Short mmCIF file of C-alpha atoms and ligand atoms in Angstrom, two decimals:
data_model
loop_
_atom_site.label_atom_id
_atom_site.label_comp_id
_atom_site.label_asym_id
_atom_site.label_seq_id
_atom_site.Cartn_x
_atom_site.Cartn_y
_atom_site.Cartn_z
CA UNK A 13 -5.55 -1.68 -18.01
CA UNK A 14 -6.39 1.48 -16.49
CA UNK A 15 -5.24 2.78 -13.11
CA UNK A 16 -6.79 5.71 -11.27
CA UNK A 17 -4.58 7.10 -8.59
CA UNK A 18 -3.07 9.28 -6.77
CA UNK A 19 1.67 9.13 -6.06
CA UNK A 20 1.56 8.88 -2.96
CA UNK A 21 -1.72 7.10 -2.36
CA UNK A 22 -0.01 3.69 -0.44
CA UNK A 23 -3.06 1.90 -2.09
CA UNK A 24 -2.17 2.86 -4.87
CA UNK A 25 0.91 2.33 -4.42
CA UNK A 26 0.16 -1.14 -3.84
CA UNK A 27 -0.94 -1.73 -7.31
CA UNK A 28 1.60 -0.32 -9.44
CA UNK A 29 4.15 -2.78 -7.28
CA UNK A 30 1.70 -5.61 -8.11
CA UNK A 31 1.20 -4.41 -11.72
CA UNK A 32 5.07 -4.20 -11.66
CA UNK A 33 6.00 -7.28 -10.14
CA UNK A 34 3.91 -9.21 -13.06
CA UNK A 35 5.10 -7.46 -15.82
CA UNK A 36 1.66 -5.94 -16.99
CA UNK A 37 1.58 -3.07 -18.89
CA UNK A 38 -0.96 0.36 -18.14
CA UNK A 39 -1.91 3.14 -18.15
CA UNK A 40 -2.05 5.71 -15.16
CA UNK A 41 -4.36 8.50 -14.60
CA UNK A 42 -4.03 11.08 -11.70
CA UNK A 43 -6.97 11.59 -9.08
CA UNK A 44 -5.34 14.55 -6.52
CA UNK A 45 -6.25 13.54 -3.74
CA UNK A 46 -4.12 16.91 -2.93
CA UNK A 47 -7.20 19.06 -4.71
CA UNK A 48 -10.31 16.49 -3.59
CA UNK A 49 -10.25 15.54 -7.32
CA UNK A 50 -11.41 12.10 -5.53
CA UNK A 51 -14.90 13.70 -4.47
CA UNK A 52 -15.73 15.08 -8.10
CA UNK A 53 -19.09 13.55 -9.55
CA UNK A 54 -16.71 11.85 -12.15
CA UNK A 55 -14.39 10.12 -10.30
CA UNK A 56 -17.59 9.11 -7.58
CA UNK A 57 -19.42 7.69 -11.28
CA UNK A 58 -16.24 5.47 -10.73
CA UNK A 59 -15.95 4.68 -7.28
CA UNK A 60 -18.94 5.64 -5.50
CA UNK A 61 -16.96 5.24 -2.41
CA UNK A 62 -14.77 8.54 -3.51
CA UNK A 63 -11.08 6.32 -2.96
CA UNK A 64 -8.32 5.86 -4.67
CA UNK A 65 -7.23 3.42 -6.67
CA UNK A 66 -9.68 1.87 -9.15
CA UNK A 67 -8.17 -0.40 -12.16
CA UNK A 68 -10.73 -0.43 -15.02
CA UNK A 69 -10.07 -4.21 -16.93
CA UNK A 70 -11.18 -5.20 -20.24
CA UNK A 71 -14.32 -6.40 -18.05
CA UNK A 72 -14.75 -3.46 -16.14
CA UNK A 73 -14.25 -1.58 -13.04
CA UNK A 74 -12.40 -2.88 -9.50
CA UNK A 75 -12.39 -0.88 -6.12
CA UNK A 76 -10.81 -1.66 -3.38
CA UNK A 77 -7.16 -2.58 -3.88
CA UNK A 78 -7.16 -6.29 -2.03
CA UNK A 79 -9.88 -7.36 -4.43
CA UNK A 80 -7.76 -6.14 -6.92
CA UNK A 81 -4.80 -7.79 -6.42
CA UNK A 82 -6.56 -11.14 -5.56
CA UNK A 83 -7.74 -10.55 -8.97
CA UNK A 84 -4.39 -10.16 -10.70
CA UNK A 85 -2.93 -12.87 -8.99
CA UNK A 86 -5.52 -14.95 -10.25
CA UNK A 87 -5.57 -13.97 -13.69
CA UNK A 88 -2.12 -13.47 -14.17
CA UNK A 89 -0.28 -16.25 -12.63
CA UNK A 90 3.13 -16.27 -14.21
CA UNK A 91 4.45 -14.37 -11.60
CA UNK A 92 2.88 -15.62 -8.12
CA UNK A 93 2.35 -13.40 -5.29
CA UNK A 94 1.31 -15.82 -3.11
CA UNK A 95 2.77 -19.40 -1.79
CA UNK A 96 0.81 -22.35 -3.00
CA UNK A 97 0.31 -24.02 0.16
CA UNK A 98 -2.88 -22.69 1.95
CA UNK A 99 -1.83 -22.02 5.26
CA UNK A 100 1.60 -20.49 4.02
CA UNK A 101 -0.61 -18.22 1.70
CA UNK A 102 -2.45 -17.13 4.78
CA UNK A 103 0.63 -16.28 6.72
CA UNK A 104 1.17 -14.22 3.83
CA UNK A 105 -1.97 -12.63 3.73
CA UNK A 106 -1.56 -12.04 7.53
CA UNK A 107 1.47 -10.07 6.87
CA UNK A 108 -0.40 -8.05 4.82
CA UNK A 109 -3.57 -7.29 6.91
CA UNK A 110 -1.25 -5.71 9.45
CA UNK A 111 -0.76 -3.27 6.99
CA UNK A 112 -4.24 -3.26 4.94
CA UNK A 113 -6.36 -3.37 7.85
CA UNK A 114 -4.91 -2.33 10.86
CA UNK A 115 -2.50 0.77 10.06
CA UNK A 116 -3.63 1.91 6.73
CA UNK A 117 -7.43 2.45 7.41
CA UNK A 118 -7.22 4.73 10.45
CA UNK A 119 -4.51 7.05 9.06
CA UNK A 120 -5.76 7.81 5.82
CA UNK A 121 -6.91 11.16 4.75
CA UNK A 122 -10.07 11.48 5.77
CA UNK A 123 -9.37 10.35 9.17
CA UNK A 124 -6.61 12.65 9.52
CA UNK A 125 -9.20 15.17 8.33
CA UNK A 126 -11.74 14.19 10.75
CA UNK A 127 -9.04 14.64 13.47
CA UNK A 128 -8.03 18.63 12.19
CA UNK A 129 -11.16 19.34 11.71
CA UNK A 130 -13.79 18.06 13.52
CA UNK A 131 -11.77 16.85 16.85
CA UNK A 132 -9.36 20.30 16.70
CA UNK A 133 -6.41 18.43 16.52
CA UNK A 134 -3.35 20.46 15.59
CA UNK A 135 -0.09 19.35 13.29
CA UNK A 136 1.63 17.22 16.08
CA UNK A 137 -1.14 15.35 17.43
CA UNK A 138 -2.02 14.19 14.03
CA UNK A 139 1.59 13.56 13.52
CA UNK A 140 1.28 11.13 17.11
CA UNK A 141 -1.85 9.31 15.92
CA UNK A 142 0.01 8.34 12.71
CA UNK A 143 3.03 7.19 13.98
CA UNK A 144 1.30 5.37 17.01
CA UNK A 145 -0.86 3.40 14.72
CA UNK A 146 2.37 2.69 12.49
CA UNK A 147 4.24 1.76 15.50
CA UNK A 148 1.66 -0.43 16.54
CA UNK A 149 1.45 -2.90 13.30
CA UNK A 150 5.34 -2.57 12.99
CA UNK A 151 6.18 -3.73 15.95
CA UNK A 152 4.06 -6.73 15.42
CA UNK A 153 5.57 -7.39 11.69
CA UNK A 154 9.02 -7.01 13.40
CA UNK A 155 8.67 -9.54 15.50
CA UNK A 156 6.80 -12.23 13.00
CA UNK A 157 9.19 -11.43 10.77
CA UNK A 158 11.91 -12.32 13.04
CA UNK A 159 10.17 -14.96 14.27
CA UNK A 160 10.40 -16.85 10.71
CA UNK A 161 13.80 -18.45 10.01
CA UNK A 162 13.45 -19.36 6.20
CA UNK A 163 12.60 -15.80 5.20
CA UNK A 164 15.43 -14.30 2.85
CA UNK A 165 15.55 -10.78 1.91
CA UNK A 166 11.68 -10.44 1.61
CA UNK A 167 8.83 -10.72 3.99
CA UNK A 168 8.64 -14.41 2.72
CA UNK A 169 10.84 -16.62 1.65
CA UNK A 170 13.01 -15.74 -1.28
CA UNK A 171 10.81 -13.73 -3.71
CA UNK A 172 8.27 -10.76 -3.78
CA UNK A 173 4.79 -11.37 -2.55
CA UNK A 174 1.95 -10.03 -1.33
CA UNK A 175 3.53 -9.07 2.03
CA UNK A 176 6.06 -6.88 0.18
CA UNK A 177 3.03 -5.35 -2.22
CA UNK A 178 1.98 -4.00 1.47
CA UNK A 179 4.89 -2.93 3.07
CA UNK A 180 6.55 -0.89 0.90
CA UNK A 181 3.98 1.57 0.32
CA UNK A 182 3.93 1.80 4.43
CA UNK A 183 7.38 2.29 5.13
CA UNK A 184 7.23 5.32 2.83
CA UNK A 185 4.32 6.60 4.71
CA UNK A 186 6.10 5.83 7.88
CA UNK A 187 9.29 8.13 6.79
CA UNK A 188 6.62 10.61 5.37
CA UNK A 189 4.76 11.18 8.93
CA UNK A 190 8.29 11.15 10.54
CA UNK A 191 7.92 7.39 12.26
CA UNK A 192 11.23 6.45 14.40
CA UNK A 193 12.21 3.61 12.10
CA UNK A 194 15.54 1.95 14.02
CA UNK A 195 13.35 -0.19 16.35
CA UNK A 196 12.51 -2.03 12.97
CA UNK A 197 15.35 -3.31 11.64
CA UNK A 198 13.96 -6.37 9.30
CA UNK A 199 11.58 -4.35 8.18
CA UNK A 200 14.14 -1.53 7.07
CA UNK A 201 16.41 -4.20 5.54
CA UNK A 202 13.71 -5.46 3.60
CA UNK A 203 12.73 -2.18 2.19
CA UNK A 204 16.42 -1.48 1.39
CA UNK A 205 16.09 -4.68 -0.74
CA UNK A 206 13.06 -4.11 -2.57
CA UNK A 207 13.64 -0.76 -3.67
CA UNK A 208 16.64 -2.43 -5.68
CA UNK A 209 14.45 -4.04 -8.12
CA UNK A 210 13.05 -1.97 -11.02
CA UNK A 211 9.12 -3.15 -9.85
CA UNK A 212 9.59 -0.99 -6.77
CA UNK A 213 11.58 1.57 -8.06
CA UNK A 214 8.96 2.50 -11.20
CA UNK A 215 6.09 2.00 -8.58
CA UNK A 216 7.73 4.24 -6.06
CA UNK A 217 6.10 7.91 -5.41
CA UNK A 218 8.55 10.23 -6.47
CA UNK A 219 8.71 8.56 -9.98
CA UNK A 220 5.35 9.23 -10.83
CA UNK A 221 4.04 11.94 -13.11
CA UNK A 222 1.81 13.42 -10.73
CA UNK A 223 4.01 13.28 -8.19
CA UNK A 224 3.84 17.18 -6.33
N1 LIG B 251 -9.74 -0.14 1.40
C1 LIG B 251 -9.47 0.73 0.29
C2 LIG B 251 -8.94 2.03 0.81
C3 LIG B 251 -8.67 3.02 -0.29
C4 LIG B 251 -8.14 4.31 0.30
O1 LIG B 251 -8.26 4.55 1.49
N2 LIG B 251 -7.56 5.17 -0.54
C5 LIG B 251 -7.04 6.42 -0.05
C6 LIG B 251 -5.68 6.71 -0.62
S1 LIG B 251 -4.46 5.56 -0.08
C7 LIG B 251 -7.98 7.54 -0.43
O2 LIG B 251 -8.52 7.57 -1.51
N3 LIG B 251 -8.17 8.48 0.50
C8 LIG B 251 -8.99 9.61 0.29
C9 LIG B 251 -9.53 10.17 1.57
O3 LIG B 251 -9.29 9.60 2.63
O4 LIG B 251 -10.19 11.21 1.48
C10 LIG B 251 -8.49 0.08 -0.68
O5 LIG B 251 -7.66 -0.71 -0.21
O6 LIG B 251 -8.57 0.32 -1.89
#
């Protein structure tokens, strides 16, 4: 497999933990994001949406990294992402959306973009946006995660799952827009414990070869 992306793309980011976490092996190839490389013909030939990432498979092209990782979880199901039951996978998925729909959408690039450029928005107010949005969907994932009294040192029970394939890549974009972490103390704790296992660590930013 083939992943186009960017380091510190969090969707991205999201599939090299999933990629990780199942033991798949491929290849990585850099879109900058940092030099618009994501609104060149070539990579729009790919994704005609202009986003980062897109996995090309032996069958062909995926956008959008939830479709993605539904895929691999349902083609490679040695190592399971998501609970069997069907209403414990969708308090999985829940966990998840927080992150993939309500904080990652409205602080990505070309929203924070939109706000410098076409609102006049300087440094700081962008920097406010980010971490109120952040704020927002951690304060809810705090508390459900607190809520749930057979979690272990994951968002779910005692393994890696979809939840975690989410969260990481948002607490590093919390620490890189300067987000107050200490009201979020499961949430730290559970970042402190992923990014002990090799999956995380190889998927993380800095460890890329792009990585600026
Ligand atoms: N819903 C899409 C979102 C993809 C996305 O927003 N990618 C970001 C990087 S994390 C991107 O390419 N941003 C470029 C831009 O905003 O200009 C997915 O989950 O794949």
């Amino acid at each position: 497999m083939k992943l186009y992306g960017f380091f510190r793309s969090g969707t991205s980011h999201r599939l090299r933990i999933a990629l990780n976490l199942k033991s798949l092996s491929y290849e990585q190839v850099s879109v900058s994001l940092a030099k618009n490389q994501h609104h060149q013909d070539e990579f729009k030939a790919l994704n005609p949406q202009g986003l980062v990432p897109v996995l090309e498979t032996e069958q062909g092209l995926l956008t959008q990294s939830p479709a993605m990782i539904e895929w691999l979880e349902e083609v490679y199901t040695e190592v399971a992402l998501l609970p069997k039951d069907p209403f414990e996978k969708a308090k999985v998925r829940a966990l998840a959306a927080i992150v993939g729909c309500d904080i990652h959408p409205i602080n990505n690039k070309r929203v924070l973009e939109y706000l410098r450029n076409n609102l006049g928005q300087d440094e700081n107010q962008v920097l406010a946006w980010c971490a109120e949005w952040i704020s927002k969907g951690f304060e809810a994932l705090e508390a459900l995660l607190q809520q749930d009294q057979t979690r272990q040192n994951f968002c779910y029970g005692n393994s890696a799952t979809l939840a975690d394939v989410y969260l990481i890549p948002q607490v590093y974009s919390a620490k890189r827009f300067k987000v107050d972490l200490t009201p979020y103390p499961t949430i730290v704790s559970i970042y402190e414990h992923c990014m002990q296992l090799e999956a995380f660590q190889k998927a993380d930013p800095a460890q890329q070869a792009d990585a600026i």
